[in-house]
mmCIF file of C-alpha atoms and ligand atoms in Angstrom:
data_model
loop_
_atom_site.group_PDB
_atom_site.id
_atom_site.type_symbol
_atom_site.label_atom_id
_atom_site.label_comp_id
_atom_site.label_asym_id
_atom_site.label_seq_id
_atom_site.Cartn_x
_atom_site.Cartn_y
_atom_site.Cartn_z
ATOM 1 C CA MET A 133 46.680 68.843 5.116
ATOM 2 C CA LYS A 134 47.201 66.822 1.367
ATOM 3 C CA PHE A 135 44.329 65.924 0.214
ATOM 4 C CA PHE A 136 44.168 62.539 -2.375
ATOM 5 C CA LEU A 137 40.529 61.555 -4.780
ATOM 6 C CA ASP A 138 39.328 57.912 -3.674
ATOM 7 C CA THR A 139 38.082 56.891 -7.247
ATOM 8 C CA ALA A 140 39.091 55.643 -10.163
ATOM 9 C CA ASP A 141 37.175 57.522 -12.260
ATOM 10 C CA VAL A 142 38.983 59.445 -14.334
ATOM 11 C CA SER A 143 36.444 62.371 -15.473
ATOM 12 C CA GLU A 144 35.832 62.783 -11.462
ATOM 13 C CA ILE A 145 39.584 63.270 -11.372
ATOM 14 C CA ARG A 146 39.799 65.473 -14.413
ATOM 15 C CA GLU A 147 37.481 67.264 -12.554
ATOM 16 C CA GLY A 148 38.790 67.781 -8.928
ATOM 17 C CA VAL A 149 42.777 68.107 -11.100
ATOM 18 C CA ALA A 150 40.782 70.870 -12.073
ATOM 19 C CA MET A 151 39.835 72.430 -8.790
ATOM 20 C CA GLY A 152 43.674 72.010 -8.156
ATOM 21 C CA LEU A 153 43.090 70.318 -4.906
ATOM 22 C CA VAL A 154 44.030 66.486 -5.697
ATOM 23 C CA ASP A 155 47.610 66.046 -4.590
ATOM 24 C CA GLY A 156 47.618 62.145 -5.569
ATOM 25 C CA VAL A 157 45.073 59.552 -5.708
ATOM 26 C CA THR A 158 43.465 55.749 -4.189
ATOM 27 C CA THR A 159 42.242 53.100 -5.821
ATOM 28 C CA ASN A 160 40.827 50.070 -4.801
ATOM 29 C CA PRO A 161 39.345 46.976 -6.964
ATOM 30 C CA SER A 162 36.083 47.823 -5.624
ATOM 31 C CA LEU A 163 36.344 51.184 -7.512
ATOM 32 C CA VAL A 164 38.324 50.006 -10.190
ATOM 33 C CA ALA A 165 35.467 47.765 -10.853
ATOM 34 C CA LYS A 166 33.140 50.064 -10.919
ATOM 35 C CA THR A 167 34.631 51.700 -13.923
ATOM 36 C CA GLY A 168 34.105 48.550 -16.309
ATOM 37 C CA ARG A 169 37.585 49.069 -17.355
ATOM 38 C CA PRO A 170 40.834 47.367 -17.448
ATOM 39 C CA PHE A 171 42.775 47.947 -14.340
ATOM 40 C CA ARG A 172 46.311 48.803 -16.289
ATOM 41 C CA LYS A 173 44.660 51.124 -18.180
ATOM 42 C CA VAL A 174 42.864 53.215 -15.589
ATOM 43 C CA ILE A 175 45.895 53.183 -13.834
ATOM 44 C CA GLU A 176 48.279 54.378 -16.403
ATOM 45 C CA GLU A 177 45.160 57.141 -17.303
ATOM 46 C CA ILE A 178 45.081 58.219 -13.539
ATOM 47 C CA CYS A 179 48.752 58.634 -13.822
ATOM 48 C CA GLY A 180 48.474 60.728 -17.035
ATOM 49 C CA LEU A 181 46.248 62.694 -15.017
ATOM 50 C CA VAL A 182 47.664 63.233 -11.159
ATOM 51 C CA PRO A 183 52.067 63.830 -10.907
ATOM 52 C CA GLY A 184 51.201 62.560 -7.053
ATOM 53 C CA PRO A 185 51.057 59.602 -5.332
ATOM 54 C CA VAL A 186 48.411 57.163 -7.043
ATOM 55 C CA SER A 187 47.782 53.864 -5.236
ATOM 56 C CA ALA A 188 47.302 51.514 -6.781
ATOM 57 C CA GLU A 189 46.345 47.561 -5.184
ATOM 58 C CA THR A 190 47.945 44.255 -5.070
ATOM 59 C CA VAL A 191 45.376 41.408 -4.781
ATOM 60 C CA SER A 192 47.633 37.820 -4.396
ATOM 61 C CA GLU A 193 47.137 36.463 -0.825
ATOM 62 C CA ASP A 194 51.279 36.333 -0.327
ATOM 63 C CA ALA A 195 54.112 37.795 -0.019
ATOM 64 C CA ALA A 196 55.702 36.640 -3.131
ATOM 65 C CA GLY A 197 52.823 37.675 -5.693
ATOM 66 C CA MET A 198 51.969 41.286 -4.043
ATOM 67 C CA LEU A 199 56.249 41.481 -4.347
ATOM 68 C CA ALA A 200 55.151 40.238 -8.472
ATOM 69 C CA GLU A 201 52.871 43.084 -8.632
ATOM 70 C CA ALA A 202 54.200 45.992 -6.847
ATOM 71 C CA ARG A 203 57.176 45.570 -9.905
ATOM 72 C CA GLU A 204 55.093 45.699 -12.162
ATOM 73 C CA LEU A 205 52.429 48.070 -10.865
ATOM 74 C CA ALA A 206 55.729 50.641 -9.658
ATOM 75 C CA ALA A 207 56.955 49.998 -13.174
ATOM 76 C CA ILE A 208 53.352 52.318 -14.409
ATOM 77 C CA ALA A 209 54.780 55.327 -13.745
ATOM 78 C CA PRO A 210 57.435 56.809 -11.038
ATOM 79 C CA GLN A 211 53.826 58.138 -8.797
ATOM 80 C CA VAL A 212 52.190 54.786 -8.150
ATOM 81 C CA THR A 213 52.318 53.618 -4.953
ATOM 82 C CA VAL A 214 51.987 50.252 -3.968
ATOM 83 C CA LYS A 215 49.183 49.161 -1.763
ATOM 84 C CA ILE A 216 49.404 46.224 0.076
ATOM 85 C CA PRO A 217 46.210 45.203 2.417
ATOM 86 C CA MET A 218 47.172 44.309 6.018
ATOM 87 C CA THR A 219 48.389 41.012 6.612
ATOM 88 C CA LEU A 220 51.860 39.339 7.385
ATOM 89 C CA GLU A 221 51.876 38.613 3.787
ATOM 90 C CA GLY A 222 50.942 41.642 3.049
ATOM 91 C CA LEU A 223 53.587 43.247 5.824
ATOM 92 C CA LYS A 224 56.188 41.021 4.801
ATOM 93 C CA ALA A 225 55.982 42.317 0.805
ATOM 94 C CA THR A 226 56.045 45.928 2.776
ATOM 95 C CA LYS A 227 58.862 45.733 3.999
ATOM 96 C CA ALA A 228 60.460 43.463 0.756
ATOM 97 C CA CYS A 229 59.223 46.972 -1.864
ATOM 98 C CA THR A 230 60.410 49.659 0.721
ATOM 99 C CA GLN A 231 64.012 47.274 0.241
ATOM 100 C CA ALA A 232 63.468 47.880 -2.916
ATOM 101 C CA GLY A 233 62.835 51.552 -3.249
ATOM 102 C CA ILE A 234 59.076 50.503 -4.160
ATOM 103 C CA LYS A 235 56.422 53.514 -2.873
ATOM 104 C CA THR A 236 53.782 51.444 -0.314
ATOM 105 C CA ASN A 237 49.910 52.485 1.305
ATOM 106 C CA VAL A 238 49.484 49.154 3.898
ATOM 107 C CA THR A 239 45.186 49.303 3.792
ATOM 108 C CA LEU A 240 42.780 47.963 5.249
ATOM 109 C CA VAL A 241 44.142 48.861 8.807
ATOM 110 C CA PHE A 242 41.174 48.902 11.670
ATOM 111 C CA GLN A 243 43.346 49.667 14.435
ATOM 112 C CA PRO A 244 46.273 51.980 15.495
ATOM 113 C CA LEU A 245 48.726 48.571 16.603
ATOM 114 C CA GLN A 246 47.914 47.341 12.317
ATOM 115 C CA GLY A 247 49.394 50.963 11.712
ATOM 116 C CA LEU A 248 52.359 50.903 13.688
ATOM 117 C CA LEU A 249 53.669 47.216 12.532
ATOM 118 C CA ALA A 250 52.807 49.205 8.113
ATOM 119 C CA ALA A 251 55.314 52.110 9.463
ATOM 120 C CA LYS A 252 57.671 49.596 11.129
ATOM 121 C CA ALA A 253 57.809 47.903 7.971
ATOM 122 C CA GLY A 254 58.691 51.093 5.920
ATOM 123 C CA ALA A 255 54.952 51.616 4.932
ATOM 124 C CA THR A 256 55.160 55.885 2.993
ATOM 125 C CA PHE A 257 51.298 55.396 4.164
ATOM 126 C CA VAL A 258 48.831 53.664 6.036
ATOM 127 C CA SER A 259 45.917 54.037 5.461
ATOM 128 C CA PRO A 260 42.962 53.350 8.534
ATOM 129 C CA PHE A 261 38.916 53.366 7.090
ATOM 130 C CA VAL A 262 37.722 55.664 9.674
ATOM 131 C CA GLY A 263 33.654 55.500 8.455
ATOM 132 C CA ARG A 264 33.897 51.206 8.010
ATOM 133 C CA LEU A 265 34.770 51.424 11.718
ATOM 134 C CA ASP A 266 32.119 53.850 12.271
ATOM 135 C CA ASP A 267 29.732 52.428 10.516
ATOM 136 C CA VAL A 268 29.994 49.052 12.653
ATOM 137 C CA GLY A 269 29.822 51.946 15.952
ATOM 138 C CA THR A 270 34.151 51.838 16.821
ATOM 139 C CA PRO A 271 34.473 55.630 16.764
ATOM 140 C CA GLY A 272 37.127 55.421 13.738
ATOM 141 C CA MET A 273 39.026 59.354 14.392
ATOM 142 C CA ASP A 274 39.662 57.523 17.833
ATOM 143 C CA MET A 275 42.041 54.955 15.998
ATOM 144 C CA VAL A 276 43.319 57.408 13.695
ATOM 145 C CA ALA A 277 44.292 59.900 16.877
ATOM 146 C CA ASP A 278 46.216 56.972 18.903
ATOM 147 C CA LEU A 279 48.198 56.072 15.353
ATOM 148 C CA LYS A 280 49.254 59.278 14.567
ATOM 149 C CA GLU A 281 50.718 59.166 18.448
ATOM 150 C CA MET A 282 51.881 55.842 18.415
ATOM 151 C CA LEU A 283 53.835 57.672 14.821
ATOM 152 C CA ASP A 284 54.543 61.300 16.330
ATOM 153 C CA ASN A 285 56.200 58.782 19.597
ATOM 154 C CA TYR A 286 58.637 57.026 17.761
ATOM 155 C CA GLY A 287 59.419 59.215 14.640
ATOM 156 C CA TYR A 288 57.702 57.126 11.743
ATOM 157 C CA PRO A 289 58.296 59.483 8.305
ATOM 158 C CA THR A 290 54.830 57.152 6.683
ATOM 159 C CA GLU A 291 52.430 59.203 6.807
ATOM 160 C CA ILE A 292 48.578 58.630 7.682
ATOM 161 C CA ILE A 293 45.687 59.176 4.337
ATOM 162 C CA VAL A 294 42.145 59.088 6.740
ATOM 163 C CA ALA A 295 40.301 56.494 4.303
ATOM 164 C CA SER A 296 37.033 55.859 4.208
ATOM 165 C CA ILE A 297 35.737 59.248 4.847
ATOM 166 C CA ARG A 298 31.632 59.698 4.589
ATOM 167 C CA HIS A 299 31.251 63.330 5.781
ATOM 168 C CA THR A 300 33.511 66.599 6.018
ATOM 169 C CA ILE A 301 33.353 66.024 9.290
ATOM 170 C CA HIS A 302 35.716 63.487 9.168
ATOM 171 C CA VAL A 303 37.982 65.755 7.270
ATOM 172 C CA HIS A 304 38.049 67.890 9.916
ATOM 173 C CA GLN A 305 38.675 65.649 12.881
ATOM 174 C CA ALA A 306 41.233 64.338 10.926
ATOM 175 C CA ALA A 307 42.867 68.243 10.136
ATOM 176 C CA MET A 308 42.560 68.424 13.444
ATOM 177 C CA LEU A 309 44.865 65.699 15.237
ATOM 178 C CA GLY A 310 47.383 65.960 12.505
ATOM 179 C CA ALA A 311 47.080 63.259 9.928
ATOM 180 C CA HIS A 312 49.107 64.139 6.731
ATOM 181 C CA ILE A 313 46.040 63.936 3.762
ATOM 182 C CA CYS A 314 42.648 62.908 3.559
ATOM 183 C CA THR A 315 41.795 60.602 0.589
ATOM 184 C CA VAL A 316 37.695 61.862 -0.281
ATOM 185 C CA PRO A 317 35.310 60.702 -2.921
ATOM 186 C CA LEU A 318 34.801 64.030 -4.857
ATOM 187 C CA LYS A 319 31.099 64.639 -3.314
ATOM 188 C CA ILE A 320 33.475 65.508 -0.153
ATOM 189 C CA LEU A 321 35.990 68.213 -1.928
ATOM 190 C CA ARG A 322 33.232 70.285 -3.663
ATOM 191 C CA GLY A 323 31.387 69.891 0.132
ATOM 192 C CA LEU A 324 34.268 71.002 1.946
ATOM 193 C CA VAL A 325 33.970 74.407 -0.024
ATOM 194 C CA GLN A 326 30.391 75.398 -0.066
ATOM 195 C CA HIS A 327 28.420 76.868 3.182
ATOM 196 C CA PRO A 328 25.026 78.211 2.337
ATOM 197 C CA LEU A 329 26.447 81.392 5.031
ATOM 198 C CA THR A 330 29.076 82.072 2.080
ATOM 199 C CA ASP A 331 26.991 81.744 -0.824
ATOM 200 C CA SER A 332 23.911 83.634 0.897
ATOM 201 C CA GLY A 333 26.644 86.296 1.833
ATOM 202 C CA ILE A 334 28.097 86.725 -2.048
ATOM 203 C CA ARG A 335 24.321 87.077 -3.477
ATOM 204 C CA LYS A 336 23.875 90.466 -0.562
ATOM 205 C CA PHE A 337 26.763 91.538 -1.535
ATOM 206 C CA LEU A 338 26.348 91.840 -5.135
ATOM 207 C CA GLU A 339 23.209 93.007 -5.100
ATOM 208 C CA ASP A 340 24.110 95.603 -2.798
ATOM 209 C CA SER A 341 27.235 95.963 -5.137
ATOM 210 C CA LYS A 342 24.750 97.148 -7.067
ATOM 211 C CA LYS A 343 23.440 100.395 -5.204
ATOM 212 C CA ILE A 344 26.710 101.901 -5.420
ATOM 213 C CA PRO A 345 26.852 105.202 -6.825
ATOM 214 C CA LYS A 346 28.945 104.713 -10.115
ATOM 215 C CA GLY A 347 31.287 107.529 -10.654
HETATM 216 O O1 G3P B 559 40.278 53.543 -0.641
HETATM 217 C C1 G3P B 559 39.928 52.978 0.553
HETATM 218 C C2 G3P B 559 38.330 53.259 1.547
HETATM 219 O O2 G3P B 559 38.733 54.498 1.336
HETATM 220 C C3 G3P B 559 37.342 53.111 1.366
HETATM 221 O O3 G3P B 559 36.307 53.628 1.541
HETATM 222 O O4 G3P B 559 34.258 54.519 1.891
HETATM 223 O O5 G3P B 559 34.172 51.784 0.710
HETATM 224 O O6 G3P B 559 34.625 52.248 3.229
HETATM 225 P P1 G3P B 559 34.849 53.123 1.769
#
């Protein structure tokens, strides 16, 4: 399974990269706004830190505008993946990007058929938002299960990025379903490493190691 960091904070990205667990980065306008920095500068800097896919989101509402943004974003660095919202205009833009050889990530997917359409439009990635569905009382991971089965049924190469992840159980469920990628905040990546029984086990082994006679 691949892990992407879901952040636009370059210090978090540096830390994640140093952990050796980061295969890519996803951003969105809300995450970039939180940094207080100009959009293009943030994306350029992230691309300098991470060789894998870096999602940068379009903000136009029509396909022509999205495509124009996509061309500009894709020119920043080869790993830029253009994030396009799941609308009819977004699907048109995704198809045009695919034809132009621009990698895409269709985002804000909340039901499996939206994801199927994204795959049909040639999306490189599709991002189902599990946490936001859970928030409104609909099991987000059920959508991922159905979407994975649909893409497998037709052999689409589109990779699923499980997004809007709120906790480690989401990551566990995504891995059980064979989703290709989880995009996670740094604190969840750290949380995947840790277990209190690992920590107490290490402490005990270290204490006992001191009791081993030297020789
Ligand atoms: O980057 C998209 C997605 O992961 C957003 O998550 O926490 O805002 O629902 P969240």
